[in-house]
Coordinates of C-alpha atoms and ligand atoms in Angstrom, one line a residue:
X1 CA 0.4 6.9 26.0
X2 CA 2.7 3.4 25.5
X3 CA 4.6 3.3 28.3
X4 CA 7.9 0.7 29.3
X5 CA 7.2 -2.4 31.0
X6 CA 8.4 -5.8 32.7
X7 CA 5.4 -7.6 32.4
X8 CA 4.7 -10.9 31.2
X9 CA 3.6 -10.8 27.3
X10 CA 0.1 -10.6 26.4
X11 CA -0.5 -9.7 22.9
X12 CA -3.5 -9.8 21.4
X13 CA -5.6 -12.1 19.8
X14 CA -5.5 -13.1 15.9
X15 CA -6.0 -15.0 12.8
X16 CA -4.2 -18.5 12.9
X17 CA -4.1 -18.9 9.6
X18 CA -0.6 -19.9 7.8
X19 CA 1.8 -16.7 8.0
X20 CA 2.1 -17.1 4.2
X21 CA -1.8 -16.7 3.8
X22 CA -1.7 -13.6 6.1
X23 CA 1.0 -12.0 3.6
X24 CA -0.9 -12.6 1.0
X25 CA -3.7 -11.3 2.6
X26 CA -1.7 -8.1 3.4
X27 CA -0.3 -7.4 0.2
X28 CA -3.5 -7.8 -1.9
X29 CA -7.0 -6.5 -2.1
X30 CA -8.1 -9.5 0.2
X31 CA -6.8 -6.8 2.9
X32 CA -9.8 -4.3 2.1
X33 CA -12.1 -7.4 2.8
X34 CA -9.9 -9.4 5.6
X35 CA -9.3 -6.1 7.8
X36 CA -13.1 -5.4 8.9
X37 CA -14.0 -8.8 8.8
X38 CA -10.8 -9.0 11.4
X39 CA -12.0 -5.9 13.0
X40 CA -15.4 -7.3 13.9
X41 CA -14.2 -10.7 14.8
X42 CA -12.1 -9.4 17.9
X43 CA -13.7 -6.7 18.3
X44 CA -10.3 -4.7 18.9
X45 CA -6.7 -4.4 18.3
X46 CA -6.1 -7.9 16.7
X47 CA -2.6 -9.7 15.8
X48 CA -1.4 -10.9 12.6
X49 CA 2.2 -12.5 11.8
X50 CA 3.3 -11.7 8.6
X51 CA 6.2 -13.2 6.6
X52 CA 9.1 -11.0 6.9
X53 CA 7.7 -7.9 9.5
X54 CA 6.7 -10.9 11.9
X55 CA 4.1 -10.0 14.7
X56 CA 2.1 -7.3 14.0
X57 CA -0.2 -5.3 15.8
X58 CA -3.1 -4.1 13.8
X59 CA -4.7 -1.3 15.8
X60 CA -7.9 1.3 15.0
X61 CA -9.7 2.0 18.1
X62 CA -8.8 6.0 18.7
X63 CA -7.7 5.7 21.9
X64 CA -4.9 3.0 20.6
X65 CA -4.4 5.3 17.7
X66 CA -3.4 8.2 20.0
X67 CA -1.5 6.3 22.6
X68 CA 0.3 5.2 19.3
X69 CA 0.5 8.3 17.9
X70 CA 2.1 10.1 20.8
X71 CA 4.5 7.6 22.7
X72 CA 8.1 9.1 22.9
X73 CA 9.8 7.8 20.2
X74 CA 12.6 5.9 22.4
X75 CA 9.6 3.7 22.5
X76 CA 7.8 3.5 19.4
X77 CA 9.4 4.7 15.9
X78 CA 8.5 4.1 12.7
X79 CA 10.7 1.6 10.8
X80 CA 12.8 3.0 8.9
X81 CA 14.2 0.1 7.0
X82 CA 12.0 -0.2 4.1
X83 CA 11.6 3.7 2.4
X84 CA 14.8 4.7 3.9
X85 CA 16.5 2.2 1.6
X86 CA 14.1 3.6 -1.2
X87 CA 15.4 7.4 -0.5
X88 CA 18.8 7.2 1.0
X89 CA 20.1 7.8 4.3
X90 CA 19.2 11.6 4.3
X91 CA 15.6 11.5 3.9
X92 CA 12.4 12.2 6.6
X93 CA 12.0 8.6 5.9
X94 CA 15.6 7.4 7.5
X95 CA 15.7 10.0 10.3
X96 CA 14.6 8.7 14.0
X97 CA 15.0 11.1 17.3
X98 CA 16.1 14.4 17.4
X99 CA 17.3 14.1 14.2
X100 CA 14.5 13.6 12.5
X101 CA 12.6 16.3 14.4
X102 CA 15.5 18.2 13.6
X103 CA 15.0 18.0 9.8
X104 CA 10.7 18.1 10.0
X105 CA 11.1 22.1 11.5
X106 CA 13.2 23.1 8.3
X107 CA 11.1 21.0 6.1
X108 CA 7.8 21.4 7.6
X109 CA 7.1 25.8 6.9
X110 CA 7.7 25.4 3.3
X111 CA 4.3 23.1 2.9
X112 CA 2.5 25.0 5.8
X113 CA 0.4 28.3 6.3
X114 CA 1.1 31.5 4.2
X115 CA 3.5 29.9 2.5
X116 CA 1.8 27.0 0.9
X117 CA -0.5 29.5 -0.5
X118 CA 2.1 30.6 -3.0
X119 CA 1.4 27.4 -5.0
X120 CA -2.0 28.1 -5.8
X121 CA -1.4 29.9 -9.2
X122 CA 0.7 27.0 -10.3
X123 CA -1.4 23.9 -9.5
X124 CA -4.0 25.7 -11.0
X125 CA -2.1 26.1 -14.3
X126 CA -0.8 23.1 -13.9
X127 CA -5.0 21.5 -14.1
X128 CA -5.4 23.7 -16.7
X129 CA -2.8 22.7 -19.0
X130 CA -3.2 18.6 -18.2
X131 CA -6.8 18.8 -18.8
X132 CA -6.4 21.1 -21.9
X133 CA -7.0 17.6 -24.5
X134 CA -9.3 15.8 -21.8
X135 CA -11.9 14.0 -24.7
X136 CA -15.2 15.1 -24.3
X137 CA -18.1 12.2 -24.1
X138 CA -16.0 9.5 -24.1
X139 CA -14.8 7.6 -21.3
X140 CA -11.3 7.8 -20.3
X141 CA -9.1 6.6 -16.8
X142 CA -8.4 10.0 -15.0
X143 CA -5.4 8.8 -13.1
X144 CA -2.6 9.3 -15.8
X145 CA -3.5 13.0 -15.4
X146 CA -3.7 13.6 -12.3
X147 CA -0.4 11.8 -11.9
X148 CA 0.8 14.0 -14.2
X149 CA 0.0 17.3 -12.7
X150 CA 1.0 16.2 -9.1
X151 CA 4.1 15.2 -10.1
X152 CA 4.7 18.8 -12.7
X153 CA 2.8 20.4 -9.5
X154 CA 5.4 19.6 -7.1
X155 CA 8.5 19.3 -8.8
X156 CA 7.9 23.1 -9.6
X157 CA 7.3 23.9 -5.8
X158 CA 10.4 22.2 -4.8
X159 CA 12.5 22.9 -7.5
X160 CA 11.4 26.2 -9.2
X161 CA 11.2 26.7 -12.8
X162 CA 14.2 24.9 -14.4
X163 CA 12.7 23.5 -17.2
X164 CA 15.2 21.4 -19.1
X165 CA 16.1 19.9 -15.3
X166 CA 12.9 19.2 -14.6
X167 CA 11.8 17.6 -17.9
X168 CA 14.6 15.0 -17.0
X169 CA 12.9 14.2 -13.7
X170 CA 9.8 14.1 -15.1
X171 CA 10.5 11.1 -17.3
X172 CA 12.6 9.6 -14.7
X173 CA 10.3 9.7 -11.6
X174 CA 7.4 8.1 -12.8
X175 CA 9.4 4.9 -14.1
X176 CA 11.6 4.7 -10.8
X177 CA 8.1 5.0 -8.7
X178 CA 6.3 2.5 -10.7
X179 CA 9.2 0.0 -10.4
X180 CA 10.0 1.0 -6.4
X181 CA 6.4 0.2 -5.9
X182 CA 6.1 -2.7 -7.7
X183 CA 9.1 -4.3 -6.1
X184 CA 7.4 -3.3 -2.5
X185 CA 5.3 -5.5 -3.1
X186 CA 8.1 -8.7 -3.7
X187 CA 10.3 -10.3 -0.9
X188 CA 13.4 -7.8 -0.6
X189 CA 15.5 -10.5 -2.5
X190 CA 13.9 -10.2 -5.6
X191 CA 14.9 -6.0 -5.5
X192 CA 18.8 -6.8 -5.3
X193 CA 21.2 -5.9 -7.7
X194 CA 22.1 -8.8 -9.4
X195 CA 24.0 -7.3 -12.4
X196 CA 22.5 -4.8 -15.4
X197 CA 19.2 -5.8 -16.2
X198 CA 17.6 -7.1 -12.6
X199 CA 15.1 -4.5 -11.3
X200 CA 17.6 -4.0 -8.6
X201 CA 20.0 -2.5 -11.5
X202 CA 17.4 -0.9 -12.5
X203 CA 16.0 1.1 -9.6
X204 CA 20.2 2.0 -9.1
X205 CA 20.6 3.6 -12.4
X206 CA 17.3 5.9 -12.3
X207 CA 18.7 6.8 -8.7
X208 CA 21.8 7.9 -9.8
X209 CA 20.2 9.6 -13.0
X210 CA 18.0 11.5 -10.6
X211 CA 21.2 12.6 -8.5
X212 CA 23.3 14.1 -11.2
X213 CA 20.1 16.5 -12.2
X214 CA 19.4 17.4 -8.6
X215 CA 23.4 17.9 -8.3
X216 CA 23.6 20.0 -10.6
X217 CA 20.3 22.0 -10.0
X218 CA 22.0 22.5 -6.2
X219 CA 25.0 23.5 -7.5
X220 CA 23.3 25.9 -10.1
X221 CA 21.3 27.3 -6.9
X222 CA 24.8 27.7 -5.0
X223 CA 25.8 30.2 -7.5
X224 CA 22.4 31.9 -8.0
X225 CA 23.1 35.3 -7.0
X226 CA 19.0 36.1 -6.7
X227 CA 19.2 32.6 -4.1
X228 CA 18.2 34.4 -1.2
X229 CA 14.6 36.0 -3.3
X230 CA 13.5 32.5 -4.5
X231 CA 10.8 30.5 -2.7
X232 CA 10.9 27.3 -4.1
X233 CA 12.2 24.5 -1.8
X234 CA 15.5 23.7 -3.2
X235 CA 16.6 27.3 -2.5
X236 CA 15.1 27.4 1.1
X237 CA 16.4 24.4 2.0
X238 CA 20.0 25.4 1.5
X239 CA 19.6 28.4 2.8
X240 CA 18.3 26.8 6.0
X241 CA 20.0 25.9 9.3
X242 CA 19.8 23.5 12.2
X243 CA 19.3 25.3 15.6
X244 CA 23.4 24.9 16.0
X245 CA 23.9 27.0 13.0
X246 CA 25.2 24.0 10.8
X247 CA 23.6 23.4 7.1
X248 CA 21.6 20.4 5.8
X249 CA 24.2 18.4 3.7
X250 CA 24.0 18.5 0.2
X251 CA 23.7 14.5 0.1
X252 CA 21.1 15.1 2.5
X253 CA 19.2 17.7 0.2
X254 CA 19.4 16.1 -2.4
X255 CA 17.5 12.4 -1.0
X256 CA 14.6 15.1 1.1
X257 CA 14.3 16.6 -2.3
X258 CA 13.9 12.8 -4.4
X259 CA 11.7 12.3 -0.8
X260 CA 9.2 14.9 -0.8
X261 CA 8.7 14.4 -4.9
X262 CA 7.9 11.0 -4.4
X263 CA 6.1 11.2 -1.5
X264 CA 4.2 14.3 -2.7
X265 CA 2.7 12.8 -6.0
X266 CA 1.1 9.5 -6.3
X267 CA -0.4 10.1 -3.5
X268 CA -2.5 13.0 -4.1
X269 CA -3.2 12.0 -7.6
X270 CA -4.8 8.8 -6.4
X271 CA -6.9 10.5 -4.0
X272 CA -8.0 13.0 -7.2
X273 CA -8.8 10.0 -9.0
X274 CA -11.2 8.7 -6.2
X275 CA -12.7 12.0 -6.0
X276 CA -13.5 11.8 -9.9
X277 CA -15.0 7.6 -9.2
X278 CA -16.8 8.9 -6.1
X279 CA -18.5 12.0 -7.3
X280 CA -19.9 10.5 -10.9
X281 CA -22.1 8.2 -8.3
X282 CA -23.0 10.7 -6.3
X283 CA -25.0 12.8 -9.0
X284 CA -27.0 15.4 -6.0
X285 CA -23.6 15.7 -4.5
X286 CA -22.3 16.6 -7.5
X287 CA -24.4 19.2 -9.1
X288 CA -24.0 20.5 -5.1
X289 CA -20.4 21.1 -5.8
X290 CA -21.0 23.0 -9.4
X291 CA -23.1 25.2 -8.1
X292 CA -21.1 26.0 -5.2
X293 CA -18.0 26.6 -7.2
X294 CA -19.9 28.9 -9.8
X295 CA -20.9 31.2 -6.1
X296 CA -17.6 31.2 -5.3
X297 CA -17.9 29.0 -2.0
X298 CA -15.7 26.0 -1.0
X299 CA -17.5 24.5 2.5
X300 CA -19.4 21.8 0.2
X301 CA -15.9 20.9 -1.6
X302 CA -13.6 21.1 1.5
X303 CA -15.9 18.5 3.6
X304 CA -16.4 16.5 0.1
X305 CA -12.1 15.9 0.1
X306 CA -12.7 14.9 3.7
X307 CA -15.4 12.6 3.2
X308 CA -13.3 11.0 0.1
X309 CA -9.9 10.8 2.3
X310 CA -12.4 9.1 5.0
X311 CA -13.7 6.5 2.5
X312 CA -11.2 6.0 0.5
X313 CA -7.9 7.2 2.0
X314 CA -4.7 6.3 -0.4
X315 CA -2.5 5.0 2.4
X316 CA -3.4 2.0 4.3
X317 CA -1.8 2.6 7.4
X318 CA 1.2 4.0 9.4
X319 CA 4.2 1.6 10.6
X320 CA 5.3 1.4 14.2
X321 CA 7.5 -0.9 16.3
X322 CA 8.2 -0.9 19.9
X323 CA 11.9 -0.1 20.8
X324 CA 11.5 -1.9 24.1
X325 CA 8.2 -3.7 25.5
X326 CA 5.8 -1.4 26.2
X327 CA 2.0 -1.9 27.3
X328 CA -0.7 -0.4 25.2
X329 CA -4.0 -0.2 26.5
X330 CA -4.8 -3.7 27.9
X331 CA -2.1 -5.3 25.9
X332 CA 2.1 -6.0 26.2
X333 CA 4.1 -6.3 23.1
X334 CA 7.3 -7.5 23.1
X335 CA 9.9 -5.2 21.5
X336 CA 10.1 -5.7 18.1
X337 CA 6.9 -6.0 17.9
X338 CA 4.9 -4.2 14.9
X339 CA 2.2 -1.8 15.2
X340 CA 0.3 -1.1 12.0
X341 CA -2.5 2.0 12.7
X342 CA -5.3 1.2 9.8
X343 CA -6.4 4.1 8.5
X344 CA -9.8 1.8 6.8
X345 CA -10.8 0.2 9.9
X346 CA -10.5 3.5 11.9
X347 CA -12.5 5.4 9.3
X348 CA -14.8 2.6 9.2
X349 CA -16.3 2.9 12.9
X350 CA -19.1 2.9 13.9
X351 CA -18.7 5.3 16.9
X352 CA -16.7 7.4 15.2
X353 CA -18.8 8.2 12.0
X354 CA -22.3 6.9 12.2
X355 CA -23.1 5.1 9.3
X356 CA -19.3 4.7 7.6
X357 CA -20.5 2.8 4.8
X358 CA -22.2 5.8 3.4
X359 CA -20.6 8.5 1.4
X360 CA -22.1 11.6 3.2
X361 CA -19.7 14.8 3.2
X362 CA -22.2 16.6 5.1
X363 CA -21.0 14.8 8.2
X364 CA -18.1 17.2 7.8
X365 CA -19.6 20.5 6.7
X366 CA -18.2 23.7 8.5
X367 CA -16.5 20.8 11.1
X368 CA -12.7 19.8 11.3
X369 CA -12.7 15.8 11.2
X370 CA -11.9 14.4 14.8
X371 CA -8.2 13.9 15.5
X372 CA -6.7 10.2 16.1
X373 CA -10.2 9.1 14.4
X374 CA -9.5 10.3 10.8
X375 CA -6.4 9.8 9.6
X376 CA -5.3 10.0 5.7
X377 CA -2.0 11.8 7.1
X378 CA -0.9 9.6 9.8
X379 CA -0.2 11.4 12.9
X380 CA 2.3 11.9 15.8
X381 CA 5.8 13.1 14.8
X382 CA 5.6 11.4 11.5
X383 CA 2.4 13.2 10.3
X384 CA 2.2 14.0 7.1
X385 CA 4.8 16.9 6.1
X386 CA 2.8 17.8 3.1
X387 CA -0.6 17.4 4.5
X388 CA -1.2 21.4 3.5
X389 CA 0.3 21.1 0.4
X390 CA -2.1 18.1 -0.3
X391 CA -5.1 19.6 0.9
X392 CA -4.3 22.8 -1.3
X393 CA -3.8 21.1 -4.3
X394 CA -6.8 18.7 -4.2
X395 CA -9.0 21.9 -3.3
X396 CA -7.7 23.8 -6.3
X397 CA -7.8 20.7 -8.7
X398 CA -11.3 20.0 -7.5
X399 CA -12.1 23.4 -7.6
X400 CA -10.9 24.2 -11.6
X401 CA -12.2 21.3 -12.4
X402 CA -15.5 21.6 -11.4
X403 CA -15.2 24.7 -13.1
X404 CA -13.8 23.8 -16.4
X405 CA -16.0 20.3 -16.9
X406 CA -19.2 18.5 -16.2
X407 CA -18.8 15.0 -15.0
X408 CA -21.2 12.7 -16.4
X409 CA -23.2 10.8 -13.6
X410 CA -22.9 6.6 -13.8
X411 CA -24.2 4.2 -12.2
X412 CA -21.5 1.9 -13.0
X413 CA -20.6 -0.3 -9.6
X414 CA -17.5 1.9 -7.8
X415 CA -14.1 0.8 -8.6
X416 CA -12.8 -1.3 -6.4
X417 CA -9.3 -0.8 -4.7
X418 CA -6.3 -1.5 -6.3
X419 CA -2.8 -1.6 -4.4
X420 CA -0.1 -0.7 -6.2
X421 CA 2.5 -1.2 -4.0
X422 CA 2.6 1.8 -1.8
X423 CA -0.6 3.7 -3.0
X424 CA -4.3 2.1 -3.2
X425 CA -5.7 3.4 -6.5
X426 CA -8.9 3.2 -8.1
X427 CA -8.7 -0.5 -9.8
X428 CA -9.8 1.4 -13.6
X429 CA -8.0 4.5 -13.0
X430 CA -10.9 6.7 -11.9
X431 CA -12.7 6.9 -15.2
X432 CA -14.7 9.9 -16.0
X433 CA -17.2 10.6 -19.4
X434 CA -16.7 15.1 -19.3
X435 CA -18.5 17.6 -21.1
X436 CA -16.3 21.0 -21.3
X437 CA -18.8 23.8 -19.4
X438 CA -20.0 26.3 -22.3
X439 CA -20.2 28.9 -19.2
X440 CA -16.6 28.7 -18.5
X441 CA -15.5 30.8 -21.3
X442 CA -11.3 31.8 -21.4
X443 CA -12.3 34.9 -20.1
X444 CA -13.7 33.6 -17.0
X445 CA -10.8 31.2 -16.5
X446 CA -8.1 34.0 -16.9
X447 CA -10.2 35.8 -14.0
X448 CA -10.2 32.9 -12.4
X449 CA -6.6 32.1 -12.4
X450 CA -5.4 35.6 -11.6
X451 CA -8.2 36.0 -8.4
X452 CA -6.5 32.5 -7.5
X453 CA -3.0 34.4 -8.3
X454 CA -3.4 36.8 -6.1
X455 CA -5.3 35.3 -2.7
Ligands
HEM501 C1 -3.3 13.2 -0.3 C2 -2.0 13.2 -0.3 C3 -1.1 12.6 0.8 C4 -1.4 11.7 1.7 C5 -2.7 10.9 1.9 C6 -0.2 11.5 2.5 C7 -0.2 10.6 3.6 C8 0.9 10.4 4.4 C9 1.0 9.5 5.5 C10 -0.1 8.5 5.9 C11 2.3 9.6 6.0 C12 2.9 8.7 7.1 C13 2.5 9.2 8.5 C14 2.8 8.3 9.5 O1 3.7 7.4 9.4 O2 2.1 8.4 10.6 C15 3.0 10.6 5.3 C16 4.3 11.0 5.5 C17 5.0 11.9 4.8 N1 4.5 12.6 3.7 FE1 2.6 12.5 2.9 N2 0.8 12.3 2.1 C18 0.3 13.0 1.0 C19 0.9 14.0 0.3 C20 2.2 14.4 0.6 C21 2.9 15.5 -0.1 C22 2.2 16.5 -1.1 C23 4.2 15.6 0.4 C24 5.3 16.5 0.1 C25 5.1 17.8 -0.2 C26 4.3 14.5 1.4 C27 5.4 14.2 2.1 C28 5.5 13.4 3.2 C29 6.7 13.2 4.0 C30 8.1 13.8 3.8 C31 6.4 12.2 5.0 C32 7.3 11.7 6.1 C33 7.0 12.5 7.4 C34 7.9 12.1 8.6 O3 8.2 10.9 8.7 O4 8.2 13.0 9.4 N3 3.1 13.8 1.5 N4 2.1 11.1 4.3

């Protein structure tokens, strides 16, 4: 663990390269080639100073990731500047303290254990329905789907089946993502509202377009006599309460809501769409996975979603900065100072996964991945609040998939990583060349889907 300290500074060592070059570096795909080369160099956690965030600590090593990880958060925190502003002053995002840990125990359950579960049968129809005009034998990006049945996928687990609500959200979401992301990626001057038509506008009116559905939706759910039967997140969430008894605020609902739909989308679509570009090079692996699914088994297919969140995880890294200044491991930082945990260089060691370059899911058969050494989902009081939701979803999509199609093999060079602002994405979308499976007649799939129904 961190811990406080009066010692003199002693940060560690790093690129002296301009601060605008090690931006640039940071917001591109250099960063995919810059980061190991880094790594290697200092052999270590290394420093870089970035325009804007200033020092930064870039750190891997998996005893740096714990200490990281589990330091009191009076110490280290995450920012909460930048999505904060993105989702308003009531999301995960802008919580810190007890607050925040507060709002993770009533959020938390509904993507966790039994209760995740219950999403099966919808994600599943959800594949189904998305892949229903897939072409066959031609080749096609596969990201566009899968964007599009995360983001039906989860709007129906947190908001239940209010179509004409949710048809709104659906066209809004996508835009307001796209442009969030996009401005991300641009000094925060260029995202103010300067009048109608700036981007800054912009991102303002699909906000407030988003808050008079979900208004109404919660005050629809307010008057739902049947409230107290339904299980999507909306309802629990107003039904739930903090340990002194009082509610979450609607204003608060309402930006966890916008939160977890956002958070809860792009996110697991990219890493479908990687599955997809990793699997058509990996022919054996592949046929592996068919026959697996066609025997009803799912060890093969839950260490092949490792191996692809290991390889190519769609986060980059989690965001820290000392409160005060602490010493981590050999090293002081001054508060203020950054942290960034990167989730490619850690997945990348050697120690941790003997040969890393290769794509081997058997290093993960019947075995949980090592804690503090992968890391897709963060970790520490920030982890992931979806992370069972996300596993579930990518099983079943893999799973019906698998099921439904045959992925041509290629030998086509992988696509390289593309970031888009908050996810890395395949750089061509994940292109796939299917074949619908003869075998996998509707009969089978109606089976299918009510076996999945009713695990
Ligand atoms: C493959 C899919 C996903 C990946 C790779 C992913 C990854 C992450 C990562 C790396 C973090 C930050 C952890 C940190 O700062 O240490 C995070 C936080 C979060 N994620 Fe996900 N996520 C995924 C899917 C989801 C889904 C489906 C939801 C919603 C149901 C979701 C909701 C959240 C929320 C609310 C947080 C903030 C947690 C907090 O600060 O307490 N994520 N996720």
């Amino acid at each position: 663990m961190a811990t406080a300290t009066n010692e003199p500074v002693r940060l560690p060592p790093g690129p002296r390269m301009p601060k605008l070059f090690q931006g640039i570096v940071f917001l591109t795909a250099l960063q995919y080639r810059m980061g190991p080369v880094w790594g290697r160099r200092y052999g270590g956690p290394f420093t870089i100073n970035l325009p804007i965030f200033g020092k930064t600590v870039v750190v891997s090593d998996p005893i740096l990731v714990k200490d990281v990880y589990s330091t009191s958060s009076d110490l280290i925190e995450r920012p909460t500047k930048i999505l904060g502003e993105a989702f308003g002053p009531g999301s995960t995002f802008s919580l810190t303290g007890d607050e925040h840990l507060q709002r993770r125990k009533l959020v938390l359950p509904n993507f966790h254990g039994k209760r995740v579960q219950n999403y099966e049968r919808l994600i599943e129809e959800e594949v189904i329905r998305e892949t229903a005009d897939w072409p066959q034998g031609r080749e096609f990006k596969t990201l566009p789907t899968m964007g599009r049945l995360t983001l039906n996928a989860i709007l129906r687990a947190v908001f239940g089946e209010e179509k004409r609500a949710l048809d709104e959200l659906r066209t809004v979401m996508p835009a307001m993502i796209a442009l969030g992301s996009l401005l991300q990626r641009q000094p925060p001057i260029v995202g103010r509202d300067y009048g109608r038509w700036s981007p800054g506008a912009r991102l303002s009116q699909y906000r407030q377009r988003l808050d008079t559905v979900i208004d109404s939706l919660i005050a629809d759910a307010r008057t739902d006599p049947a409230l107290a039967e339904r299980s999507d997140v909306l309802a629990l969430l107003l039904q739930a309460r903090y340990d002194d008894g009082q509610p979450i605020p609607d204003r608060h609902i309402a930006d966890e809501l916008l939160t977890l739909v956002a958070a809860g989308h792009e996110t697991t679509a990219s890493q479908l769409a990687w599955t997809v570009e990793r699997l058509r090079r990996h022919p054996q692996l592949l046929a592996r996975l068919t026959d697996e699914v066609d025997t009803g088994g799912s060890e093969l297919r839950q260490a092949t979603i490792y191996e692809v969140q290991r390889t190519r995880p769609t986060l980059g890294a989690s965001l820290r900065t000392a409160n005060q200044q602490v010493r981590l491991g050999d090293w002081v930082l001054p508060a203020g100072t950054n942290m960034m945990i990167d989730f490619q260089l850690a997945h990348e060691a050697e120690d941790s996964f003997p040969d890393p370059d290769s794509f081997n899911p058997d290093r993960f058969l019947g075995a949980t991945p090592p804690a503090f050494r992968w890391i897709p989902f963060g970790g520490g009081v920030n982890r992931c609040v979806g992370a069972g939701f996300a596993a579930l979803e990518m099983d079943v999509a893999l799973r019906t998939l698998l099921r439904e199609f045959r992925f041509a093999p290629t030998d086509a060079p992988g696509e390289r990583r593309h970031y888009r602002g908050v996810a890395i994405v395949p750089s061509r979308g994940g292109r796939a060349v299917v074949y619908r499976r003869k075998s996998a007649t509707s009969s089978d799939r109606d089976s299918m889907s009510a076996v999945a129904g009713g695990s």
